[in-house]
Amino acid sequence: ADLVSFIEGLPKAELHLHIEGTLEPELLFALAQRNRVKLPYATVEELRAAYAFTDLQSFLDLYYAGAAVLQTEQDFYEMTAAYIAHCRADNVRHVEIFFDPQTHTERGIDIAVVFAGIARALREAQNSPDEHGFSSFMIMSFLRHLSEEDAFATLEAALPLREQYKDLWIGIGLDSAERGNPPEKFAKVFARCRELGFYLVAHAGEEGPPAYVISALDVLQVQRIDHGVRSEEDPDLMTRLSKERIPLTVCPLSNLKLCVVDDLAKHNLARLLHAGLAVTINSDDPAYFGGYMNDNYLAVAQSLRLSRTELVKLTRNSFEASFLPEKEKQRLL
Ligand code: HPA
Ligand code: ZN
C-alpha cells in the first residue's frame, strides 16, 4: 500500500484534542449567523487567512474569540459531531477530548449546556452501529491564565454533573498560556481532583521550560504530559520519562503553526521515540492548524522519514497511553 493508505489503515487513539479547536470556519460562520454574533471578518476566506500565528498567544486570542459563537446545546453538539465524522474518516477508534468550560461560562453560558452538547454527540457515536466501535472520554481543562480560585469555582460548578456524565468525564487537564503560568499555580485544585479520583494531565513543555514538565509530574502528579517536546533540553528528565513510560501527547502540525519548530524536518518526535519515550501523535486544534489525525501522521512520516514499524509503534503508544481499561486496550492493540 502507498503511505497514505497505510496510515488510513492504522487504528488510532487521539489523546490531545481541544473540542473548541475543531470549530471549522464554515461552522463558525453558520453559528455566528444563527446566534446573531458579530464577527470581525466578512467571509470564511478572510477568517481562514487570519490563521497565521507567531506563537501560542497569537493563536489563543483567535481561538477564544471564535468560541464566542457557541451558545446552545445544539451548537456544542454539532461541533462535536463534525469532529467525530473526521475520526471515522481517519480510523480514529478512541478519543479523549479536552473542553474548556471557563471559555463559555465567562460569557454567561451554563456549564451544563457545554457538557450536554458534547456528551450527546459522543454517546450517539458510541451507540451507533459501526464495524469497529468508537469510544470516547471527556477531560475538563482549566485555563491556566486564570486563577486557581477560578479553577476551583469551575470544579464546584461541574461536580453536580459528575454522576450524569460518569461514563465520559474521567479526567482533568490544564491548558492555555503556558509561560508565566507554571503547573504549581494549580497545586491545590489538582490535589482535590486527584482525591476525587480523576485522571490528571497537563500541558507542559510546549513553550514552557522542562522545569514545568517536572512540576506537572511532581506537584500536580499528572499521568500524561501534553506536548512535552521541550523535555529534550533536560537529559535527566528524558531518562525519567523513558524509564517510567510517561506518555507525551505530541502535536506536530500544532508545533509547526505555533512556531515551536520552524520546520517539521527538525521536529524532535523521532528522537523522542528513539529515546524510548511513549510518544503519541495528535492534532490539538485541527481547524486552526491545518490537519486532523491522518494529516499529522502523514506530515511527520514524510518530514522525518518514519518507517512503517515506527508508525505502527506510534499508534500502539496511543492506545497504551489512553485511559481505557486494560481489557479494552488489549482488544484495541
Ligand atoms: N496549548 C495551550 N493551550 C491550548 C492549546 C495548546 O496547544 N490548544 C488549545 N488550548
Ligand atoms: Zn493542546
Coordinates of C-alpha atoms and ligand atoms in Angstrom, one line a residue:
A1 CA 0.0 0.0 0.0
D2 CA 1.1 3.6 -0.5
L3 CA 1.9 5.6 2.6
V4 CA -1.5 7.4 2.6
S5 CA -3.5 4.2 2.6
F6 CA -1.1 2.6 5.1
I7 CA -1.8 5.4 7.6
E8 CA -5.5 5.3 6.9
G9 CA -5.5 1.6 7.7
L10 CA -3.9 2.0 11.1
P11 CA -6.4 2.2 14.0
K12 CA -5.6 5.1 16.3
A13 CA -6.4 6.9 19.5
E14 CA -6.4 10.6 19.8
L15 CA -5.4 11.9 23.2
H16 CA -4.8 15.6 22.7
L17 CA -7.7 17.4 21.1
H18 CA -9.4 20.6 22.2
I19 CA -13.0 20.3 21.0
E20 CA -13.2 24.1 20.6
G21 CA -10.2 23.8 18.3
T22 CA -12.3 21.7 15.8
L23 CA -14.6 24.5 15.0
E24 CA -14.1 25.0 11.3
P25 CA -14.6 28.5 9.8
E26 CA -17.7 27.3 7.9
L27 CA -19.5 26.1 11.0
L28 CA -18.1 29.1 12.9
F29 CA -19.8 31.5 10.4
A30 CA -23.0 29.4 10.4
L31 CA -23.3 29.6 14.2
A32 CA -22.5 33.3 14.2
Q33 CA -25.4 33.9 11.9
R34 CA -27.8 31.6 13.8
N35 CA -26.9 33.2 17.1
R36 CA -26.5 36.8 15.8
V37 CA -22.9 37.1 16.9
K38 CA -21.0 39.8 15.0
L39 CA -17.7 38.7 13.6
P40 CA -14.8 41.0 12.6
Y41 CA -14.4 39.0 9.3
A42 CA -16.6 39.3 6.2
T43 CA -16.0 35.9 4.8
V44 CA -14.8 32.4 5.6
E45 CA -11.8 33.0 3.5
E46 CA -10.9 36.2 5.4
L47 CA -11.2 34.3 8.7
R48 CA -9.0 31.4 7.4
A49 CA -6.5 34.0 6.2
A50 CA -6.2 35.3 9.8
Y51 CA -4.9 31.9 10.9
A52 CA -1.2 32.9 10.6
F53 CA 0.2 32.5 14.1
T54 CA 3.5 33.6 15.6
D55 CA 3.3 31.9 19.0
L56 CA 0.8 30.2 21.3
Q57 CA -0.8 33.5 22.5
S58 CA -1.5 34.8 19.0
F59 CA -3.5 31.6 18.4
L60 CA -5.3 31.7 21.8
D61 CA -6.6 35.2 21.0
L62 CA -8.4 33.9 17.9
Y63 CA -9.4 30.6 19.4
Y64 CA -11.2 32.2 22.4
A65 CA -12.8 34.8 20.1
G66 CA -14.0 32.1 17.8
A67 CA -15.5 30.1 20.6
A68 CA -17.9 33.0 21.3
V69 CA -20.3 31.7 18.6
L70 CA -21.0 28.6 20.7
Q71 CA -24.2 29.4 22.6
T72 CA -26.6 26.5 22.7
E73 CA -26.5 22.8 23.5
Q74 CA -27.1 22.2 19.8
D75 CA -24.0 24.3 18.9
F76 CA -21.8 22.1 21.1
Y77 CA -23.4 19.0 19.7
E78 CA -22.9 20.0 16.0
M79 CA -19.2 20.9 16.6
T80 CA -18.6 17.6 18.3
A81 CA -20.5 15.6 15.7
A82 CA -18.4 17.2 13.0
Y83 CA -15.2 16.2 14.8
I84 CA -16.4 12.6 15.2
A85 CA -17.0 12.4 11.4
H86 CA -13.3 13.2 11.0
C87 CA -12.4 10.5 13.4
R88 CA -14.4 7.9 11.4
A89 CA -12.7 9.1 8.2
D90 CA -9.2 8.8 9.9
N91 CA -9.8 5.4 11.5
V92 CA -9.6 7.0 15.0
R93 CA -11.2 4.4 17.3
H94 CA -10.9 6.2 20.6
V95 CA -10.7 9.8 21.7
E96 CA -10.1 11.7 24.9
I97 CA -11.2 15.2 24.3
F98 CA -10.4 18.4 26.2
F99 CA -13.1 21.0 26.7
D100 CA -12.6 24.4 28.4
P101 CA -15.8 25.3 30.3
Q102 CA -14.3 28.7 31.5
T103 CA -14.2 29.9 27.9
H104 CA -18.0 29.6 27.9
T105 CA -19.1 30.2 31.5
E106 CA -17.2 33.6 31.3
R107 CA -19.7 34.5 28.5
G108 CA -22.7 33.5 30.6
I109 CA -23.2 30.0 29.1
D110 CA -24.3 27.4 31.7
I111 CA -21.7 24.7 32.2
A112 CA -24.5 22.1 31.9
V113 CA -25.1 23.3 28.3
V114 CA -21.4 22.6 27.5
F115 CA -21.4 19.1 29.0
A116 CA -24.8 18.2 27.4
G117 CA -24.0 19.1 23.8
I118 CA -20.6 17.4 23.8
A119 CA -21.8 14.3 25.6
R120 CA -24.9 13.9 23.3
A121 CA -22.6 13.7 20.2
L122 CA -20.2 11.3 21.9
R123 CA -22.9 9.0 23.2
E124 CA -24.6 9.0 19.8
A125 CA -21.3 7.9 18.2
Q126 CA -20.7 5.3 20.8
N127 CA -24.2 3.8 20.3
S128 CA -24.3 3.9 16.5
P129 CA -23.6 0.6 14.8
D130 CA -20.2 0.5 13.3
E131 CA -17.9 -2.3 12.2
H132 CA -15.2 -1.4 14.8
G133 CA -16.9 0.6 17.5
F134 CA -15.9 4.1 18.8
S135 CA -15.2 5.1 22.4
S136 CA -14.6 8.4 24.0
F137 CA -13.8 10.2 27.2
M138 CA -14.0 13.9 28.2
I139 CA -11.2 15.7 30.0
M140 CA -12.3 19.0 31.6
S141 CA -9.5 21.5 31.4
F142 CA -8.7 24.6 33.5
L143 CA -7.4 27.7 31.8
R144 CA -4.0 28.4 33.4
H145 CA -4.1 32.2 32.6
L146 CA -7.0 32.4 35.1
S147 CA -6.6 32.0 38.9
E148 CA -6.6 28.8 40.9
E149 CA -9.7 30.2 42.6
D150 CA -11.5 30.3 39.3
A151 CA -10.5 26.7 38.6
F152 CA -11.9 25.7 42.0
A153 CA -15.2 27.5 41.1
T154 CA -15.4 25.7 37.8
L155 CA -14.8 22.3 39.5
E156 CA -17.6 23.1 42.0
A157 CA -19.9 24.0 39.2
A158 CA -19.1 20.8 37.3
L159 CA -19.2 18.3 40.2
P160 CA -23.1 18.1 40.4
L161 CA -22.9 16.8 36.8
R162 CA -20.4 14.1 37.5
E163 CA -22.9 11.3 38.1
Q164 CA -24.8 12.1 34.9
Y165 CA -21.6 12.0 32.9
K166 CA -19.6 9.4 34.7
D167 CA -19.3 7.2 31.6
L168 CA -17.5 10.1 29.8
W169 CA -15.9 12.6 32.2
I170 CA -12.9 10.8 33.6
G171 CA -10.1 13.4 33.7
I172 CA -8.8 16.9 34.4
G173 CA -6.4 18.9 32.2
L174 CA -4.6 22.2 32.2
D175 CA -4.2 24.4 29.1
S176 CA -3.9 28.0 27.7
A177 CA -0.9 30.4 28.0
E178 CA 1.9 28.3 29.5
R179 CA 4.7 30.9 30.0
G180 CA 4.4 32.6 33.4
N181 CA 1.6 30.1 34.5
P182 CA 3.6 27.2 35.9
P183 CA 1.8 24.0 37.0
E184 CA 2.4 24.7 40.7
K185 CA -0.1 27.6 40.4
F186 CA -2.8 24.8 40.4
A187 CA -1.3 22.5 43.0
K188 CA -4.3 22.7 45.4
V189 CA -7.0 22.2 42.8
F190 CA -5.2 19.3 41.2
A191 CA -4.7 17.7 44.6
R192 CA -8.5 18.0 45.1
C193 CA -9.2 16.5 41.7
R194 CA -6.9 13.6 42.5
E195 CA -8.8 12.9 45.7
L196 CA -11.9 12.9 43.7
G197 CA -10.5 10.1 41.5
F198 CA -9.9 11.9 38.2
Y199 CA -7.1 11.0 35.8
L200 CA -4.8 14.0 35.5
V201 CA -3.0 15.6 32.6
A202 CA -1.4 19.0 31.9
H203 CA 0.1 20.9 29.0
A204 CA 3.8 21.4 29.8
G205 CA 7.0 21.9 27.8
E206 CA 5.3 23.3 24.7
E207 CA 6.5 26.9 25.1
G208 CA 7.4 26.5 28.8
P209 CA 10.7 25.0 30.1
P210 CA 11.5 21.4 31.1
A211 CA 11.0 22.6 34.7
Y212 CA 7.3 22.9 34.0
V213 CA 7.2 19.2 32.9
I214 CA 8.9 18.2 36.1
S215 CA 6.5 20.2 38.3
A216 CA 3.5 18.9 36.3
L217 CA 4.7 15.4 37.3
D218 CA 5.9 16.0 40.9
V219 CA 3.5 18.7 42.0
L220 CA 0.3 18.0 40.0
Q221 CA 1.1 14.3 39.7
V222 CA -0.2 14.0 36.2
Q223 CA -0.3 10.7 34.3
R224 CA 0.5 12.2 30.9
I225 CA 2.2 15.3 29.6
D226 CA 0.5 17.2 26.8
H227 CA 3.2 18.3 24.3
G228 CA 6.3 18.0 26.4
V229 CA 8.6 18.5 23.4
R230 CA 10.9 20.8 25.4
S231 CA 11.7 17.9 27.8
E232 CA 14.6 17.1 25.4
E233 CA 16.5 20.0 26.8
D234 CA 16.9 18.1 30.2
P235 CA 18.7 14.8 29.9
D236 CA 17.7 13.6 33.4
L237 CA 14.1 14.3 32.6
M238 CA 14.4 12.4 29.4
T239 CA 15.8 9.4 31.3
R240 CA 12.8 9.6 33.7
L241 CA 10.2 9.9 31.0
S242 CA 11.6 6.9 29.3
K243 CA 12.0 4.7 32.4
E244 CA 8.6 5.5 33.7
R245 CA 6.9 5.4 30.2
I246 CA 5.2 8.7 30.9
P247 CA 3.3 9.5 27.7
L248 CA 3.8 12.7 25.7
T249 CA 0.9 13.7 23.5
V250 CA 2.8 15.4 20.7
C251 CA 1.1 17.6 18.1
P252 CA 3.3 18.1 15.1
L253 CA 1.2 20.4 12.9
S254 CA 0.4 22.5 16.0
N255 CA 4.1 22.8 16.8
L256 CA 4.7 24.0 13.3
K257 CA 1.8 26.5 13.2
L258 CA 2.7 28.0 16.6
C259 CA 6.4 28.2 15.7
V260 CA 7.5 25.8 18.4
V261 CA 9.5 24.4 15.5
D262 CA 10.3 26.3 12.3
D263 CA 10.4 23.2 10.1
L264 CA 8.8 19.7 10.6
A265 CA 12.0 18.1 9.3
K266 CA 13.6 19.5 12.6
H267 CA 10.8 18.2 14.8
N268 CA 12.2 16.0 17.7
L269 CA 9.3 13.5 17.6
A270 CA 11.6 10.8 16.1
R271 CA 14.4 11.4 18.5
L272 CA 11.9 11.2 21.5
L273 CA 10.6 8.0 20.1
H274 CA 14.1 6.5 19.6
A275 CA 15.0 7.6 23.2
G276 CA 12.3 5.2 24.3
L277 CA 9.6 7.7 25.3
A278 CA 5.9 6.8 25.0
V279 CA 5.3 9.3 22.2
T280 CA 1.9 9.7 20.6
I281 CA 0.7 11.8 17.6
N282 CA -2.3 14.1 18.0
S283 CA -4.0 17.0 16.2
D284 CA -4.5 19.6 19.1
D285 CA -6.7 22.2 17.3
P286 CA -7.2 20.8 13.8
A287 CA -9.5 23.5 12.5
Y288 CA -6.7 26.1 13.2
F289 CA -3.6 24.1 12.5
G290 CA -4.4 22.7 9.1
G291 CA -5.0 19.0 9.7
Y292 CA -6.7 16.2 11.5
M293 CA -5.0 12.9 12.7
N294 CA -4.0 11.4 9.4
D295 CA -2.7 14.7 8.2
N296 CA -0.4 14.8 11.3
Y297 CA 0.7 11.2 10.8
L298 CA 1.4 11.8 7.1
A299 CA 3.3 15.1 7.7
V300 CA 5.7 13.6 10.2
A301 CA 6.0 10.3 8.3
Q302 CA 7.2 12.3 5.3
S303 CA 9.2 15.0 7.0
L304 CA 11.0 12.7 9.4
R305 CA 11.1 9.7 7.0
L306 CA 9.5 7.4 9.6
S307 CA 9.4 3.7 8.9
R308 CA 6.1 1.7 8.9
T309 CA 7.3 0.0 12.0
E310 CA 7.7 3.4 13.7
L311 CA 4.2 4.5 12.5
V312 CA 2.7 1.3 14.0
K313 CA 4.6 1.9 17.2
L314 CA 3.1 5.4 17.4
T315 CA -0.4 4.1 17.1
R316 CA 0.2 1.4 19.6
N317 CA 1.5 4.0 22.0
S318 CA -1.7 5.9 21.6
F319 CA -3.8 3.0 23.0
E320 CA -1.2 2.2 25.6
A321 CA -1.2 5.9 26.8
S322 CA -5.0 6.1 26.9
F323 CA -7.2 5.9 30.0
L324 CA -9.1 2.9 28.6
P325 CA -9.5 0.0 31.0
E326 CA -6.7 -2.6 30.5
K327 CA -9.1 -5.1 28.9
E328 CA -10.3 -2.6 26.3
K329 CA -6.7 -1.6 25.5
Q330 CA -5.7 -5.2 24.8
R331 CA -8.7 -5.5 22.5
L332 CA -7.8 -2.4 20.5
L333 CA -4.0 -3.0 20.4
Ligands
HPA1 N1 -1.6 24.8 24.2 C1 -2.2 25.5 25.2 N2 -3.5 25.8 25.2 C2 -4.2 25.4 24.2 C3 -3.7 24.6 23.2 C4 -2.3 24.4 23.2 O1 -1.7 23.7 22.3 N3 -4.7 24.4 22.3 C5 -5.8 24.9 22.9 N4 -5.5 25.5 24.0
ZN2 ZN -3.4 21.5 23.4

